[in-house]
Amino acid sequence: MDKLKLSEWGERLKTGGAQMSRLVSDKVKEILQTPTPESKMVDEATLETMEEPNWGLNLRVCSMINSQEFSGTEIVKAIKRKISGRNVVSQRLSLDLLETCTSNCEKVFSEVASEKVLDEMVRMIENPQTDQGNRDRALQLIRAWGESEDLEYLPVFHQTYMSLKERSLPPPPVEDGSSFPAQYSLESYVHQEPSSPLGSYPIPDTGLHGADRSTISYDFGGLSIEEKNETLVTTRNSLELLSSILNAETEPKPIKEDLTVSLLDKCKQSQSVIQRIIESTTDDEAMLFEALNLHDELQQVILRYNELEADPPTGAAQVEPHNETRIADPPTGAAQVGPHNETKIEDPTREGPARLGPHNETKTGDPQKAEGAELSSERKIDEREFSS
């Protein structure tokens, strides 16, 4: 019994130590990271002194993402950092901003999936110190995304939702002293209908939606160790997301969807970057091993996409020959039905009396032979009368 307890305590210490190390690493990286225009805008939209969301500013962020003035990836990263924070107001405003961006920007859902924002939201939900209103807000978003048929091409949303439904969540704060069960499910928290984050907020027509969305090139020269690690993680996320789409059971594969094409472009762009990391890494075997594996997997997923793109649709090929056969067959069909109730005239040269064929057919024999038969019968009648 004592050994079992010691083992449990050891596992808790390991888990707690890993979480603390991750939190410290994230905080240090956040402090040392140079603010970007995207992070500054997110900071402004999630100020802890604000009582309500600044919808005008949120919609402006969406417009700048659509016009490619802002990087959707950087916006999502900044929102993720706000979600992982401990300020109640900033956390709530970041969830509102996230919902606005996913509702009005085409490719933000892929960024949310690749940057593992859902994992951060789940950690926030499972944290007993999280504000109950923020927990409910995050649960509403995850449920709406998980139940949406429009996001079936991104399995991570449905998987996260189903996984969260099966987990036990920390009990909500009790104010009246009443007792509650020890475990709670997702449905125990959220009783109202899920919000509809897939709808669109009324963004003013600024003409930015029609902007050219050509691929943006980045300079990856002179990467530091931290930047290399971040590049490997980002590439891995995009690779896994594209693989899940291509290997999903849904038919037909959404290979022409904007998201799939965007992920494919990211993977192709990452090939040269990963190659550069391989060439420049000499003293870190773990990073080199990861980069080599990632390079091979990128080639495989790109090859998989090319194979799916080259395969013709099988449904149409199976139906067309069948239709052609039916169109060519009507004369044959008529010939098969025709023998019933037909009137046939036999060849006059054939010998023998006239016969009635099967299937109610009326056949007429040789007219000369029929006339001869009638004369013969008349002669027989005359002979009988004469003899009598």
Coordinates of C-alpha atoms in Angstrom, one line a residue:
M1 CA 0.0 0.0 0.0
D2 CA 2.8 2.4 0.9
K3 CA 4.6 1.6 -2.4
L4 CA 1.4 2.4 -4.3
K5 CA 1.0 5.8 -2.6
L6 CA 4.7 6.6 -3.2
S7 CA 4.2 5.7 -6.9
E8 CA 1.1 7.9 -7.1
W9 CA 3.0 10.8 -5.5
G10 CA 5.9 10.3 -7.8
E11 CA 3.6 10.5 -10.9
R12 CA 2.0 13.7 -9.5
L13 CA 5.4 15.2 -8.9
K14 CA 6.5 14.3 -12.5
T15 CA 3.3 15.8 -13.9
G16 CA 3.4 18.9 -11.8
G17 CA 7.1 19.4 -12.6
A18 CA 6.5 19.0 -16.4
Q19 CA 3.6 21.5 -16.2
M20 CA 5.6 24.0 -14.2
S21 CA 8.5 23.7 -16.6
R22 CA 6.2 24.3 -19.5
L23 CA 4.6 27.3 -17.8
V24 CA 8.0 28.9 -16.9
S25 CA 9.3 28.2 -20.5
D26 CA 6.2 29.9 -22.0
K27 CA 6.4 32.8 -19.7
V28 CA 10.1 33.4 -20.4
K29 CA 9.5 33.1 -24.1
E30 CA 6.7 35.6 -23.9
I31 CA 8.8 38.1 -21.9
L32 CA 11.8 37.8 -24.3
Q33 CA 9.7 37.8 -27.5
T34 CA 9.6 41.1 -29.4
P35 CA 6.0 42.4 -29.6
T36 CA 4.5 42.2 -33.1
P37 CA 1.8 44.4 -34.6
E38 CA -0.6 41.5 -34.3
S39 CA 0.2 41.0 -30.6
K40 CA -0.1 44.7 -29.9
M41 CA -3.6 44.7 -31.5
V42 CA -4.7 41.7 -29.5
D43 CA -3.4 43.4 -26.3
E44 CA -5.5 46.4 -27.2
A45 CA -8.6 44.3 -27.8
T46 CA -8.2 42.4 -24.6
L47 CA -7.3 45.2 -22.1
E48 CA -8.2 44.2 -18.5
T49 CA -9.7 47.7 -18.0
M50 CA -12.5 47.1 -20.6
E51 CA -15.9 46.0 -19.4
E52 CA -17.3 44.9 -22.7
P53 CA -15.7 43.7 -26.0
N54 CA -14.7 46.4 -28.4
W55 CA -16.6 45.0 -31.4
G56 CA -15.3 47.7 -33.8
L57 CA -11.7 46.8 -32.9
N58 CA -12.4 43.0 -33.2
L59 CA -13.9 43.5 -36.6
R60 CA -11.0 45.6 -37.7
V61 CA -8.7 42.7 -36.7
C62 CA -10.8 40.4 -38.9
S63 CA -10.6 42.8 -41.9
M64 CA -6.8 43.1 -41.5
I65 CA -6.5 39.3 -41.4
N66 CA -8.6 39.0 -44.6
S67 CA -6.5 41.6 -46.4
Q68 CA -3.3 39.9 -45.2
E69 CA -2.1 43.0 -43.4
F70 CA -2.1 40.8 -40.3
S71 CA -0.9 37.2 -40.1
G72 CA -3.7 35.0 -38.9
T73 CA -1.1 32.7 -37.3
E74 CA 0.3 35.5 -35.2
I75 CA -3.2 36.7 -34.2
V76 CA -4.1 33.2 -33.0
K77 CA -0.8 32.8 -31.1
A78 CA -1.4 36.1 -29.3
I79 CA -5.0 35.0 -28.4
K80 CA -3.7 31.7 -27.2
R81 CA -1.3 33.5 -24.8
K82 CA -4.2 35.6 -23.5
I83 CA -6.3 32.4 -22.9
S84 CA -3.5 30.9 -20.9
G85 CA -3.3 34.0 -18.7
R86 CA -4.8 34.4 -15.3
N87 CA -6.6 37.7 -15.7
V88 CA -10.4 37.0 -15.8
V89 CA -11.3 40.0 -18.0
S90 CA -8.5 39.6 -20.5
Q91 CA -9.3 35.9 -20.7
R92 CA -13.0 36.5 -21.5
L93 CA -12.2 39.2 -24.0
S94 CA -9.8 36.9 -25.8
L95 CA -12.5 34.2 -26.2
D96 CA -14.8 36.8 -27.7
L97 CA -12.1 37.9 -30.1
L98 CA -11.4 34.3 -31.0
E99 CA -15.0 33.7 -31.8
T100 CA -15.2 36.8 -33.9
C101 CA -12.1 35.8 -35.9
T102 CA -13.2 32.2 -36.5
S103 CA -16.6 33.5 -37.7
N104 CA -15.4 36.0 -40.2
C105 CA -12.0 34.8 -41.4
E106 CA -11.8 31.9 -43.7
K107 CA -8.6 30.2 -42.6
V108 CA -8.5 31.0 -38.9
F109 CA -10.0 27.6 -38.0
S110 CA -7.0 25.9 -39.5
E111 CA -4.7 28.2 -37.4
V112 CA -6.7 27.4 -34.3
A113 CA -6.2 23.7 -35.0
S114 CA -2.5 23.8 -35.9
E115 CA -1.6 26.1 -33.0
K116 CA -3.4 23.8 -30.6
V117 CA -5.5 26.5 -29.1
L118 CA -8.1 23.8 -28.2
D119 CA -5.6 22.2 -25.9
E120 CA -5.1 25.5 -24.1
M121 CA -8.8 26.0 -23.8
V122 CA -9.2 22.5 -22.3
R123 CA -6.5 23.3 -19.8
M124 CA -8.3 26.5 -18.9
I125 CA -11.6 24.6 -18.4
E126 CA -10.0 21.9 -16.2
N127 CA -8.3 24.5 -14.0
P128 CA -10.3 24.8 -10.8
Q129 CA -9.2 28.4 -10.4
T130 CA -10.8 29.4 -13.8
D131 CA -13.7 31.9 -13.6
Q132 CA -17.0 30.0 -14.0
G133 CA -18.2 32.5 -16.7
N134 CA -15.0 32.0 -18.7
R135 CA -15.3 28.2 -18.3
D136 CA -18.8 28.2 -19.6
R137 CA -17.8 30.5 -22.5
A138 CA -15.0 28.1 -23.6
L139 CA -17.3 25.1 -23.2
Q140 CA -19.9 26.7 -25.5
L141 CA -17.3 27.4 -28.2
I142 CA -15.9 23.8 -28.0
R143 CA -19.4 22.3 -28.1
A144 CA -20.5 24.5 -31.1
W145 CA -17.3 23.7 -33.0
G146 CA -17.5 20.0 -32.2
E147 CA -21.1 19.6 -33.3
S148 CA -20.7 21.6 -36.5
E149 CA -20.9 19.7 -39.7
D150 CA -18.9 22.4 -41.5
L151 CA -15.8 21.5 -39.5
E152 CA -15.9 17.7 -40.1
Y153 CA -12.8 18.1 -42.4
L154 CA -10.9 19.1 -39.2
P155 CA -11.3 16.1 -36.9
V156 CA -9.5 17.8 -34.0
F157 CA -12.6 19.9 -33.1
H158 CA -15.0 16.9 -32.9
Q159 CA -12.3 14.8 -31.1
T160 CA -11.7 17.5 -28.5
Y161 CA -15.4 17.9 -27.9
M162 CA -16.0 14.2 -27.4
S163 CA -13.0 13.8 -25.2
L164 CA -14.1 16.7 -23.0
K165 CA -17.6 15.2 -22.7
E166 CA -16.1 12.1 -21.2
R167 CA -13.9 13.9 -18.7
S168 CA -14.8 14.9 -15.2
L169 CA -14.6 18.7 -14.7
P170 CA -13.8 20.5 -11.5
P171 CA -17.0 21.4 -9.5
P172 CA -18.3 25.0 -10.0
P173 CA -18.0 27.3 -7.0
V174 CA -20.7 26.9 -4.4
E175 CA -22.1 30.0 -2.7
D176 CA -25.1 28.6 -0.7
G177 CA -23.2 25.8 0.9
S178 CA -25.2 23.0 -0.9
S179 CA -23.4 19.8 -1.8
F180 CA -22.7 18.7 -5.4
P181 CA -21.6 15.4 -6.9
A182 CA -17.8 14.8 -7.1
Q183 CA -17.7 14.6 -10.9
Y184 CA -19.2 16.8 -13.6
S185 CA -19.5 16.4 -17.3
L186 CA -19.6 19.0 -20.0
E187 CA -23.4 19.0 -20.1
S188 CA -23.5 19.7 -16.4
Y189 CA -22.0 23.1 -16.9
V190 CA -23.7 24.3 -20.1
H191 CA -27.5 23.9 -20.1
Q192 CA -28.4 26.6 -22.7
E193 CA -28.2 26.1 -26.4
P194 CA -24.7 26.4 -27.9
S195 CA -23.8 29.7 -29.4
S196 CA -23.3 29.8 -33.2
P197 CA -19.7 31.0 -33.7
L198 CA -19.8 29.8 -37.3
G199 CA -22.2 32.6 -38.2
S200 CA -20.8 35.9 -39.3
Y201 CA -20.8 39.2 -37.5
P202 CA -21.8 42.2 -39.7
I203 CA -18.4 43.2 -40.9
P204 CA -18.6 46.5 -42.9
D205 CA -17.9 46.1 -46.6
T206 CA -14.4 47.4 -46.8
G207 CA -13.5 45.6 -50.0
L208 CA -10.9 43.6 -48.2
H209 CA -12.5 40.2 -48.7
G210 CA -11.6 40.2 -52.4
A211 CA -8.0 40.9 -51.8
D212 CA -5.4 38.7 -53.5
R213 CA -4.4 36.0 -51.0
S214 CA -1.2 34.9 -52.6
T215 CA 1.3 33.0 -50.5
I216 CA 3.4 35.2 -48.2
S217 CA 7.1 34.4 -48.3
Y218 CA 9.2 34.6 -45.1
D219 CA 12.9 34.9 -44.5
F220 CA 14.1 32.0 -42.5
G221 CA 17.8 32.8 -42.6
G222 CA 19.8 32.9 -39.4
L223 CA 17.3 31.0 -37.2
S224 CA 18.1 30.8 -33.5
I225 CA 17.6 27.6 -31.6
E226 CA 14.3 28.7 -30.2
E227 CA 13.1 29.8 -33.6
K228 CA 14.2 26.4 -35.0
N229 CA 12.2 24.6 -32.4
E230 CA 9.2 26.8 -33.0
T231 CA 9.4 26.2 -36.7
L232 CA 9.6 22.4 -36.1
V233 CA 6.5 22.5 -33.9
T234 CA 4.5 24.7 -36.3
T235 CA 5.4 22.5 -39.2
R236 CA 4.6 19.3 -37.3
N237 CA 1.1 20.7 -36.5
S238 CA 0.4 21.6 -40.1
L239 CA 1.6 18.2 -41.2
E240 CA -0.6 16.4 -38.8
L241 CA -3.6 18.5 -39.6
L242 CA -3.1 17.9 -43.4
S243 CA -2.6 14.2 -42.8
S244 CA -5.8 13.9 -40.8
I245 CA -7.7 15.6 -43.6
L246 CA -6.3 13.3 -46.3
N247 CA -6.7 10.1 -44.3
A248 CA -10.2 10.9 -43.0
E249 CA -13.0 8.5 -43.9
T250 CA -15.1 11.1 -45.6
E251 CA -15.7 10.9 -49.3
P252 CA -14.9 12.6 -51.5
K253 CA -11.7 14.0 -50.0
P254 CA -11.7 17.8 -49.7
I255 CA -8.5 18.2 -51.6
K256 CA -9.7 21.3 -53.4
E257 CA -10.9 23.1 -50.2
D258 CA -9.1 26.4 -49.4
L259 CA -7.9 25.0 -46.1
T260 CA -6.4 21.9 -47.6
V261 CA -4.6 23.8 -50.3
S262 CA -3.3 26.3 -47.7
L263 CA -1.9 23.5 -45.5
L264 CA -0.4 21.9 -48.6
D265 CA 1.3 25.2 -49.4
K266 CA 2.6 25.5 -45.9
C267 CA 4.1 22.0 -46.0
K268 CA 5.8 22.7 -49.3
Q269 CA 7.2 26.0 -48.0
S270 CA 8.4 24.2 -44.9
Q271 CA 10.5 21.7 -46.9
S272 CA 13.2 24.2 -47.7
V273 CA 13.2 25.6 -44.2
I274 CA 13.5 22.1 -42.7
Q275 CA 16.3 21.3 -45.2
R276 CA 18.1 24.5 -44.0
I277 CA 17.7 23.4 -40.4
I278 CA 19.1 20.0 -41.2
E279 CA 22.1 21.6 -42.9
S280 CA 22.8 24.1 -40.1
T281 CA 22.3 21.8 -37.1
T282 CA 25.5 20.1 -36.1
D283 CA 25.5 20.0 -32.2
D284 CA 21.9 19.0 -31.4
E285 CA 21.2 15.4 -32.3
A286 CA 17.6 15.5 -31.1
M287 CA 16.8 18.5 -33.3
L288 CA 18.5 17.0 -36.2
F289 CA 16.7 13.7 -35.8
E290 CA 13.3 15.5 -35.6
A291 CA 14.1 17.6 -38.6
L292 CA 15.1 14.5 -40.7
N293 CA 11.9 12.7 -39.7
L294 CA 9.8 15.7 -40.4
H295 CA 11.4 16.2 -43.8
D296 CA 10.5 12.6 -44.8
E297 CA 6.9 12.9 -43.5
L298 CA 6.5 16.1 -45.5
Q299 CA 7.5 14.3 -48.7
Q300 CA 5.0 11.5 -47.9
V301 CA 2.0 13.7 -47.2
I302 CA 2.7 15.8 -50.3
L303 CA 2.9 12.5 -52.3
R304 CA -0.3 11.4 -50.8
Y305 CA -2.0 14.6 -51.8
N306 CA -0.7 14.2 -55.4
E307 CA -2.0 10.7 -55.6
L308 CA -5.5 11.7 -54.5
E309 CA -5.5 14.6 -56.9
A310 CA -4.4 12.3 -59.8
D311 CA -7.1 9.7 -59.1
P312 CA -10.2 10.3 -61.2
P313 CA -13.6 10.0 -59.5
T314 CA -14.8 6.4 -59.7
G315 CA -18.6 7.0 -59.3
A316 CA -19.1 8.6 -62.8
A317 CA -16.9 6.0 -64.5
Q318 CA -19.1 3.2 -63.2
V319 CA -22.4 4.8 -64.2
E320 CA -21.7 6.0 -67.7
P321 CA -21.1 2.6 -69.4
H322 CA -24.4 1.3 -67.9
N323 CA -26.3 4.2 -69.3
E324 CA -24.8 3.7 -72.7
T325 CA -25.8 0.1 -72.8
R326 CA -29.4 0.9 -72.0
I327 CA -29.5 3.5 -74.7
A328 CA -28.2 1.0 -77.3
D329 CA -30.5 -1.8 -76.2
P330 CA -34.1 -0.7 -77.1
P331 CA -34.2 -2.5 -80.5
T332 CA -33.1 -5.7 -78.8
G333 CA -35.6 -5.3 -76.1
A334 CA -38.4 -4.8 -78.7
A335 CA -37.3 -8.0 -80.5
Q336 CA -37.6 -10.0 -77.3
V337 CA -41.1 -8.7 -76.4
G338 CA -42.4 -9.0 -79.9
P339 CA -42.9 -12.8 -80.3
H340 CA -45.9 -12.6 -78.0
N341 CA -49.2 -12.0 -80.0
E342 CA -47.4 -11.6 -83.3
T343 CA -48.7 -12.6 -86.7
K344 CA -46.1 -14.5 -88.7
I345 CA -46.2 -15.7 -92.3
E346 CA -44.2 -18.7 -93.0
D347 CA -42.0 -19.2 -96.0
P348 CA -44.3 -20.2 -98.9
T349 CA -41.7 -22.8 -100.0
R350 CA -42.1 -24.8 -96.8
E351 CA -44.3 -27.9 -97.1
G352 CA -46.9 -29.0 -94.6
P353 CA -50.3 -27.8 -93.4
A354 CA -50.8 -24.5 -91.7
R355 CA -50.2 -24.7 -87.9
L356 CA -51.0 -22.5 -85.1
G357 CA -47.8 -21.7 -83.2
P358 CA -47.4 -21.1 -79.5
H359 CA -48.1 -17.9 -77.6
N360 CA -51.3 -17.2 -79.4
E361 CA -49.6 -16.7 -82.8
T362 CA -51.6 -16.9 -86.0
K363 CA -49.6 -18.4 -88.9
T364 CA -50.7 -18.6 -92.5
G365 CA -49.3 -21.4 -94.7
D366 CA -49.0 -21.6 -98.4
P367 CA -52.2 -20.2 -100.0
Q368 CA -52.0 -22.7 -103.0
K369 CA -51.9 -25.7 -100.7
A370 CA -54.8 -24.4 -98.6
E371 CA -56.9 -24.0 -101.7
G372 CA -56.1 -27.6 -102.8
A373 CA -57.1 -28.9 -99.4
E374 CA -60.5 -27.2 -99.8
L375 CA -61.1 -28.7 -103.3
S376 CA -60.2 -32.2 -102.0
S377 CA -62.7 -32.0 -99.2
E378 CA -65.5 -30.9 -101.6
R379 CA -64.7 -33.9 -103.9
K380 CA -65.1 -36.2 -101.0
I381 CA -68.5 -34.8 -100.1
D382 CA -69.7 -35.1 -103.8
E383 CA -68.6 -38.8 -103.9
R384 CA -70.5 -39.5 -100.7
E385 CA -73.7 -38.0 -102.1
F386 CA -73.4 -39.9 -105.4
S387 CA -72.8 -43.2 -103.7
S388 CA -75.9 -42.6 -101.4

